[in-house]
CSV table of C-alpha atoms in Angstrom, one decimal:
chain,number,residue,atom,x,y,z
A,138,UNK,CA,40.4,211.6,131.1
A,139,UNK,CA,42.1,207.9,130.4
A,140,UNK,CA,40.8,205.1,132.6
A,141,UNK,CA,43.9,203.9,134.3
A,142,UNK,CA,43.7,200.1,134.0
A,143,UNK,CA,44.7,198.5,137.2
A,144,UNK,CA,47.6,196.4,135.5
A,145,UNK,CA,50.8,197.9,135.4
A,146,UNK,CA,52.0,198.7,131.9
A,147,UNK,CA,53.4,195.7,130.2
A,148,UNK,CA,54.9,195.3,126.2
A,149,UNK,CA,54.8,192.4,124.3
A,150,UNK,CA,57.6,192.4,121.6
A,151,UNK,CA,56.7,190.2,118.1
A,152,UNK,CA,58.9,187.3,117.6
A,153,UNK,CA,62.3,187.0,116.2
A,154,UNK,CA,62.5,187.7,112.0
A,155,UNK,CA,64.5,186.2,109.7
A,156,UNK,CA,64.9,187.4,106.2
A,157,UNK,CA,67.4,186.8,103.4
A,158,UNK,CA,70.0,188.9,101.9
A,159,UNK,CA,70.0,187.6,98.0
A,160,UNK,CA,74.0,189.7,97.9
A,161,UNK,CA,75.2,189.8,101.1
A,162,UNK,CA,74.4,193.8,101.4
A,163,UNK,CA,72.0,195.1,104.4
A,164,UNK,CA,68.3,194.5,103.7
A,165,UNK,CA,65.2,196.7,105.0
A,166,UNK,CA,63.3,194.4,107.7
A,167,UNK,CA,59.6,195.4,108.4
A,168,UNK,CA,58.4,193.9,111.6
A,169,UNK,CA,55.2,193.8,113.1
A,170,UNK,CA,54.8,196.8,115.8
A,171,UNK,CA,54.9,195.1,119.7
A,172,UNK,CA,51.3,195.1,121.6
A,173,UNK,CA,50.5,196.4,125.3
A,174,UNK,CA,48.5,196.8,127.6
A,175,UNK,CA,47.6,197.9,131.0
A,176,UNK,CA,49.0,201.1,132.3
A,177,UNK,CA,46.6,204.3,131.0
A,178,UNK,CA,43.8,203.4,128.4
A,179,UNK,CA,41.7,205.4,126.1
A,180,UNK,CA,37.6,205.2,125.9
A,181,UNK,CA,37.8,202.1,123.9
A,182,UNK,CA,40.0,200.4,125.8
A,183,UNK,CA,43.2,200.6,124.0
A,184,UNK,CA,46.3,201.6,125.7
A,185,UNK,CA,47.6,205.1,125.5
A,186,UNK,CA,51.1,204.2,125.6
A,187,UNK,CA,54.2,204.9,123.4
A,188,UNK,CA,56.2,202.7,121.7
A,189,UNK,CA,59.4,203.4,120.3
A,190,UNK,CA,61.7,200.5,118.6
A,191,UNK,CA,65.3,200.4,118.0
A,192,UNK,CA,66.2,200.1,115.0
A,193,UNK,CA,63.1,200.9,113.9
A,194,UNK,CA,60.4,198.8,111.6
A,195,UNK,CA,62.1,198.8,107.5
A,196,UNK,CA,65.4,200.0,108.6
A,197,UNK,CA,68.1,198.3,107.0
A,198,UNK,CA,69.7,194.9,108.5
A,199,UNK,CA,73.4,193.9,108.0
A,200,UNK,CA,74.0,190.3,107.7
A,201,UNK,CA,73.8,188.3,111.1
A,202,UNK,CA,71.7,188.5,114.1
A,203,UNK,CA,70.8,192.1,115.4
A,204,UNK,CA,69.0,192.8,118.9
A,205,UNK,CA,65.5,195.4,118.8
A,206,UNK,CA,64.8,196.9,121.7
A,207,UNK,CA,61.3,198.7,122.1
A,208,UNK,CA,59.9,200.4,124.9
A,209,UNK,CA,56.5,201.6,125.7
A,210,UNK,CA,55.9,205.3,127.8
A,211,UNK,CA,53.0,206.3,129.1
A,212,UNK,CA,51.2,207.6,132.0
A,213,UNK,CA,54.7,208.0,134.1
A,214,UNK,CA,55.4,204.0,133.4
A,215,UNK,CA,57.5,202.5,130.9
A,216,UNK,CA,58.2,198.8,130.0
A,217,UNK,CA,60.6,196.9,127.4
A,218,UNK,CA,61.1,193.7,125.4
A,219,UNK,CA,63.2,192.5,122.6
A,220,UNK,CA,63.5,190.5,120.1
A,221,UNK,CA,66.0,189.4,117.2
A,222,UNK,CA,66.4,190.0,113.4
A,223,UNK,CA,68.4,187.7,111.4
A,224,UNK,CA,69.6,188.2,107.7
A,225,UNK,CA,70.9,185.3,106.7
A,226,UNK,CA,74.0,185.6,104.1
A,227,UNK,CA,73.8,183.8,100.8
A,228,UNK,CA,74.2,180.4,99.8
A,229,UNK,CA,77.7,180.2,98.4
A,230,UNK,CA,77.9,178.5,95.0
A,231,UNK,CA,80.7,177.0,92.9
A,232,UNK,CA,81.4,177.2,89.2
A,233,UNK,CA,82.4,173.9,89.3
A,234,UNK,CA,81.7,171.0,90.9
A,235,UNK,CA,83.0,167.5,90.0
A,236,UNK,CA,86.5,167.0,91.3
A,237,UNK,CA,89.5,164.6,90.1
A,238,UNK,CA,92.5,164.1,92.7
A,239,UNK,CA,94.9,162.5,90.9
A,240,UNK,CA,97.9,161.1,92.5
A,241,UNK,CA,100.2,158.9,94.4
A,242,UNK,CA,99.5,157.1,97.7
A,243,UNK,CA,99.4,160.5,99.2
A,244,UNK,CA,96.0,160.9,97.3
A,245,UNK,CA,94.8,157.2,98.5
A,246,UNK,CA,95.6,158.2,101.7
A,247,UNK,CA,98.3,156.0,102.9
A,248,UNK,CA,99.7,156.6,106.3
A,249,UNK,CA,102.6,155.2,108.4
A,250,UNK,CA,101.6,153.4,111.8
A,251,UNK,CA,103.9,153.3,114.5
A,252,UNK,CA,104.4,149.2,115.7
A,253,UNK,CA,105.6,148.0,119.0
A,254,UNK,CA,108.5,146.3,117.5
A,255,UNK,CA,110.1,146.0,113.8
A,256,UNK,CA,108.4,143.7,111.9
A,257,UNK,CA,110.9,141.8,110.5
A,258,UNK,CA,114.7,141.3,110.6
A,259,UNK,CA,116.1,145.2,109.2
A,260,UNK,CA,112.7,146.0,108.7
A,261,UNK,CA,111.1,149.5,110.0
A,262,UNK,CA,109.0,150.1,113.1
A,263,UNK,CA,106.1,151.1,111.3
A,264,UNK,CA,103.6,150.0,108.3
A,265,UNK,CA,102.1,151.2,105.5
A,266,UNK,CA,98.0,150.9,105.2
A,267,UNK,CA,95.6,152.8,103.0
A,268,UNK,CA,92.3,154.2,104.9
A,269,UNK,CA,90.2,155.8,102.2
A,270,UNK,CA,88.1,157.7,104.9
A,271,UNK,CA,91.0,159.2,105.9
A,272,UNK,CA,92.4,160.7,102.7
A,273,UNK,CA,92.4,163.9,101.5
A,274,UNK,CA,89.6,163.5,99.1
A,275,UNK,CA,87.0,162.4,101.4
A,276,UNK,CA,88.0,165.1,103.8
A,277,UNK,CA,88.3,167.7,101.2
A,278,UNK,CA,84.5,166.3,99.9
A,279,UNK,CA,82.9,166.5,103.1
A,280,UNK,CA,84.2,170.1,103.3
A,281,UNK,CA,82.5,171.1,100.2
A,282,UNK,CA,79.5,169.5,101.0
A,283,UNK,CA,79.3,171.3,104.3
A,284,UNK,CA,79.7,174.5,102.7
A,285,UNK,CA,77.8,174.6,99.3
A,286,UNK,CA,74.5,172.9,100.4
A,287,UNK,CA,72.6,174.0,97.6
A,288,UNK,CA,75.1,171.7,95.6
A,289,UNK,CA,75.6,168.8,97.5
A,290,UNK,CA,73.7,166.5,95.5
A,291,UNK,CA,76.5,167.2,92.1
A,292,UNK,CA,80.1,167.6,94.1
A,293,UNK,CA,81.8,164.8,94.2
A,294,UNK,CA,85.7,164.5,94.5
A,295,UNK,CA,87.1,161.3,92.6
A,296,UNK,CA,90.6,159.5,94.6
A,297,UNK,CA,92.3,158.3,91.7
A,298,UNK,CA,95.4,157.8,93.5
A,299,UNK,CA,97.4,155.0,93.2
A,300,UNK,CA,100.1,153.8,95.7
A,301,UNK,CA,103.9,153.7,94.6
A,302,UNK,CA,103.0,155.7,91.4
A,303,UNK,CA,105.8,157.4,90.0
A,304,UNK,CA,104.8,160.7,87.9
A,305,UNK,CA,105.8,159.6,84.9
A,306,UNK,CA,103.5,156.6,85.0
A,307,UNK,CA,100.8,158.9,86.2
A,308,UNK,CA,101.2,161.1,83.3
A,309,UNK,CA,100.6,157.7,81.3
A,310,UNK,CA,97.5,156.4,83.4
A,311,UNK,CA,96.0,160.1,83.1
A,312,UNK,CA,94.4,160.8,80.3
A,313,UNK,CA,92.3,157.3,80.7
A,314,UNK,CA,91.3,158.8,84.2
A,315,UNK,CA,90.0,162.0,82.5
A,316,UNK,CA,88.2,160.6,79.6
A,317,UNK,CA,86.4,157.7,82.3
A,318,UNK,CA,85.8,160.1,85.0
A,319,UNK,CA,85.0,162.9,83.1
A,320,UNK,CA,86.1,165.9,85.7
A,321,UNK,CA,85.4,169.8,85.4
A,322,UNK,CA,88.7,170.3,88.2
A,323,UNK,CA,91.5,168.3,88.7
A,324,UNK,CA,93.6,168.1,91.7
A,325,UNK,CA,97.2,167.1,91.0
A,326,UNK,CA,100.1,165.6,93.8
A,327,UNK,CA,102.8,163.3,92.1
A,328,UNK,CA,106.5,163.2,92.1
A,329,UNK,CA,107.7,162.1,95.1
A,330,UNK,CA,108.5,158.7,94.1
A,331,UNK,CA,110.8,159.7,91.5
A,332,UNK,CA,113.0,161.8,94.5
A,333,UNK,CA,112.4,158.5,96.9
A,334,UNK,CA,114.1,156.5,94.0
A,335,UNK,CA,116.6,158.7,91.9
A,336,UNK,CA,117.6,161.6,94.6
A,337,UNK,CA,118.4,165.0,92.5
A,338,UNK,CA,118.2,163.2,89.0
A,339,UNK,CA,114.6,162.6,89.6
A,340,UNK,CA,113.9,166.2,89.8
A,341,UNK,CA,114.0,166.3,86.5
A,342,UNK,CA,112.1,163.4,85.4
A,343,UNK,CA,109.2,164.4,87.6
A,344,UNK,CA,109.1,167.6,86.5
A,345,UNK,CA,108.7,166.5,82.8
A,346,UNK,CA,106.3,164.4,83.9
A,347,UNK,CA,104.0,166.6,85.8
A,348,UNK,CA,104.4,169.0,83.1
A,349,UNK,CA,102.9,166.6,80.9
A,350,UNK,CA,99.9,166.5,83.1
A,351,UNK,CA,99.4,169.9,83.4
A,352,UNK,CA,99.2,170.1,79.8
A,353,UNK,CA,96.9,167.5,79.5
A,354,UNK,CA,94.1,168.9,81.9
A,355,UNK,CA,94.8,172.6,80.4
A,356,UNK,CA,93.9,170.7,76.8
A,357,UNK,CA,91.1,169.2,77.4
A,358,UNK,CA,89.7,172.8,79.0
A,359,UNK,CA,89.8,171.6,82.5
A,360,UNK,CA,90.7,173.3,85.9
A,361,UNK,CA,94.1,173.0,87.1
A,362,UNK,CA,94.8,172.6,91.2
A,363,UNK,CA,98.8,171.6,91.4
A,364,UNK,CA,100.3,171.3,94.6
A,365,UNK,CA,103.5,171.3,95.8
A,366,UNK,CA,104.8,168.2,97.4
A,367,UNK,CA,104.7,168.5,101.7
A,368,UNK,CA,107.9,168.6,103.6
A,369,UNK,CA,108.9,165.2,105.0
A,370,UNK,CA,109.9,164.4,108.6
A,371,UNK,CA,113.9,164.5,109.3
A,372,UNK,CA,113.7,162.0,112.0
A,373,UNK,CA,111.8,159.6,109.6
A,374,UNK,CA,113.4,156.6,107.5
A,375,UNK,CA,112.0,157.8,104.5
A,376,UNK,CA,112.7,161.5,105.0
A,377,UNK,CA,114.4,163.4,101.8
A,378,UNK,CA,116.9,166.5,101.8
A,379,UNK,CA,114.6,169.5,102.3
A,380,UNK,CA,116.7,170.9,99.2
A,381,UNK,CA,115.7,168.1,97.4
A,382,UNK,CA,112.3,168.5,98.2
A,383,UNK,CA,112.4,172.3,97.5
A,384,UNK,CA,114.1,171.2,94.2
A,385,UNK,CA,111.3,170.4,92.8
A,386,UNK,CA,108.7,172.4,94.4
A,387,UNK,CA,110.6,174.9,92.6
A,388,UNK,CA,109.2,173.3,89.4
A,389,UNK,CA,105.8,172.9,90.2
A,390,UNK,CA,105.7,176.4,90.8
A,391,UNK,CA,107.1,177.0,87.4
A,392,UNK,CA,104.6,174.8,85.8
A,393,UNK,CA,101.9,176.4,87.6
A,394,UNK,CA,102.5,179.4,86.2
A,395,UNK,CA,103.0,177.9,82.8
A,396,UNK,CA,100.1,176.8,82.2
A,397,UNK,CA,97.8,178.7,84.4
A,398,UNK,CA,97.2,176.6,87.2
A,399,UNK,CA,96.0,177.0,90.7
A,400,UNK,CA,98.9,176.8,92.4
A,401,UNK,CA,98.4,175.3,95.9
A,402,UNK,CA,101.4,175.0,98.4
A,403,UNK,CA,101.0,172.0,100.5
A,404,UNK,CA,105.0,172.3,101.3
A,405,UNK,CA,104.0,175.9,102.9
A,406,UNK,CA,100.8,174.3,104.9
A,407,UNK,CA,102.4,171.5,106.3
A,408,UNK,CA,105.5,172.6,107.1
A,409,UNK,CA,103.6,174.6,110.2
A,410,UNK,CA,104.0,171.1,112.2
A,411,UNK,CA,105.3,168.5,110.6
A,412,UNK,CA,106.0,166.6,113.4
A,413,UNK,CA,102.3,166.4,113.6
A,414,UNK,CA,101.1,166.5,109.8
A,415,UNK,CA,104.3,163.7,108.5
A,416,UNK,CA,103.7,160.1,110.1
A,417,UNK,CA,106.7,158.3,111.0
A,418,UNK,CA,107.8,156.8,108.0
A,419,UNK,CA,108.9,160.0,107.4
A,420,UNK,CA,107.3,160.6,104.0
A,421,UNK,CA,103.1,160.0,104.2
A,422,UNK,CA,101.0,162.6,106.3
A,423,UNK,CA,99.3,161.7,109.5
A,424,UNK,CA,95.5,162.1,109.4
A,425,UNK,CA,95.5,165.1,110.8
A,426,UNK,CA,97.8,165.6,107.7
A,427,UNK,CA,95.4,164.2,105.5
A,428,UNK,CA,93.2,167.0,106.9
A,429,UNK,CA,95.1,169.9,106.3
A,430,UNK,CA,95.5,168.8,103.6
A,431,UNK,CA,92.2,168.9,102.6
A,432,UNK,CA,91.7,172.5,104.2
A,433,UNK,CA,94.9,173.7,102.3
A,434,UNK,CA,92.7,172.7,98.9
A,435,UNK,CA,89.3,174.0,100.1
A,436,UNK,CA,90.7,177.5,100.4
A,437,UNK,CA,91.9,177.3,96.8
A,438,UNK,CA,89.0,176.2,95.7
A,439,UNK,CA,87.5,179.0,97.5
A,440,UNK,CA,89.5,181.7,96.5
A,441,UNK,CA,89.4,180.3,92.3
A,442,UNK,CA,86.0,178.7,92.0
A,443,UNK,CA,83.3,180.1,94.4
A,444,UNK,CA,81.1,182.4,92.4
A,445,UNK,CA,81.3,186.1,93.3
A,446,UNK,CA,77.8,187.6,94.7
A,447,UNK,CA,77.4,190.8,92.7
């Protein structure tokens, strides 16, 4: 007959696995099997009791965290623990890495402050100031960084924009940018400075000029990310027709498709609250502009660049 041991039954579950899923699929876990003791106990001591886990030891693990539950029976008693099992998805990866945002002041980052009075005679109630740590680049490159950690050390995302550019002096200055900097992606925003100056004849312009750029990167075997230029703020001094603006975003689109870009629609991002993404100028987004900005090129770099796990 067992000896009952004077301790009521107790179970000890191991502690909480982790393991690694190399494709993202479920993975078979083996876990060591939970101890007990008290309750009844054989001649040498060791308890008689059952223990049954769910899911059980080498059973297959989806991604994430997943609760075990065992419980001993024996001897009229029963007693539980639990413990965890993590699979951890894998380490997303991109193709590419070193980034080129090419641009006007919308790529340095140049925003519109509000001031408590105009600042000279006729002059708006706001300025103009560059913060680099606000523009889209350095948001977009601390995104990337956050999510491909096993690249961190190679991404880098190079602001090469320059304030007051209009595109066809960018499509001038570019190739110099690409042959210094060297970039496997470029990120492309020009042509609103050419609709700020010329209204509807600058459509055109811009779009020959932008064209010109897309063919340069597309030459030289690079990756293409064109954007559409954001809406601008009606109640702004520096706001444009929507039509005007639309005008051309009809022929970035065209050239997107052209020459095999990565079309990205800033226009459709911002446009969502533009009160909140357009300063007051009218023209240059806010920083929380700047940010969705970024976000708006992060999920096309997703979508384009992020290596598929087989």
């Amino acid at each position: 007959m067992p000896a009952p041991d004077p301790r009521p039954l107790a179970i000890a579950c191991p502690p909480s696995q982790t393991a690694a899923s190399p494709g993202g699929n479920p993975v078979s876990v083996s876990y060591p099997a939970p101890t007990t003791s008290g309750g009844a106990v054989g001649a040498n001591g060791v308890s008689l009791a059952t223990v049954v886990c769910t899911p059980s030891s080498a059973s297959l693990f989806p991604v994430g965290t997943t609760d075990v539950r065992c419980t001993a029976t024996g001897a009229g008693e029963t007693a539980s623990c639990s413990f965890a099992v993590t699979v951890t998805p894998p380490i997303p990866r991109l193709s590419r890495t070193r980034f080129l945002a090419f641009g006007d002041s919308m790529t340095s980052g140049e925003v519109s402050q509000a001031t408590l009075a105009r600042l000279g005679d006729g002059a708006p109630n706001y300025r103009l100031i560059v913060i680099p740590a606000a523009s889209y680049p350095t948001q977009l490159l601390t995104r990337l960084r956050a999510r491909y950690t096993a690249q961190t050390a190679a991404l880098d995302v190079i602001n090469a924009g320059k304030p007051g550019e209009w595109a066809e002096d960018g499509a001038v200055r570019l190739p110099g940018v690409l042959s210094v900097s060297r970039p496997e992606v470029v990120l492309l925003l020009e042509g609103l400075n050419e609709l700020s100056a010329l209204g509807p004849s600058g459509v055109q312009r811009a779009t020959l000029a932008i064209d010109a750029m897309a063919k340069e990167v597309r030459n030289r075997g690079l990756r293409l990310f064109l954007a559409t230029l954001p809406p601008t703020r009606s109640t702004g001094p520096r706001a444009l027709p929507a039509s005007l603006i639309q005008s051309l975003n009809s022929q970035i689109r065209a050239t997107a498709t052209g020459e095999g870009a990565v079309l990205v629609d800033l226009h459709g991002a911002l446009l969502t609250d533009v009160t909140r993404f357009i300063g007051p100028d009218g023209a240059h987004p806010t920083e929380a502009g700047y940010q969705k900005i970024a976000d708006t090129f992060l999920s096309a770099i997703r979508a384009d660049l992020e290596l598929r796990i087989p």
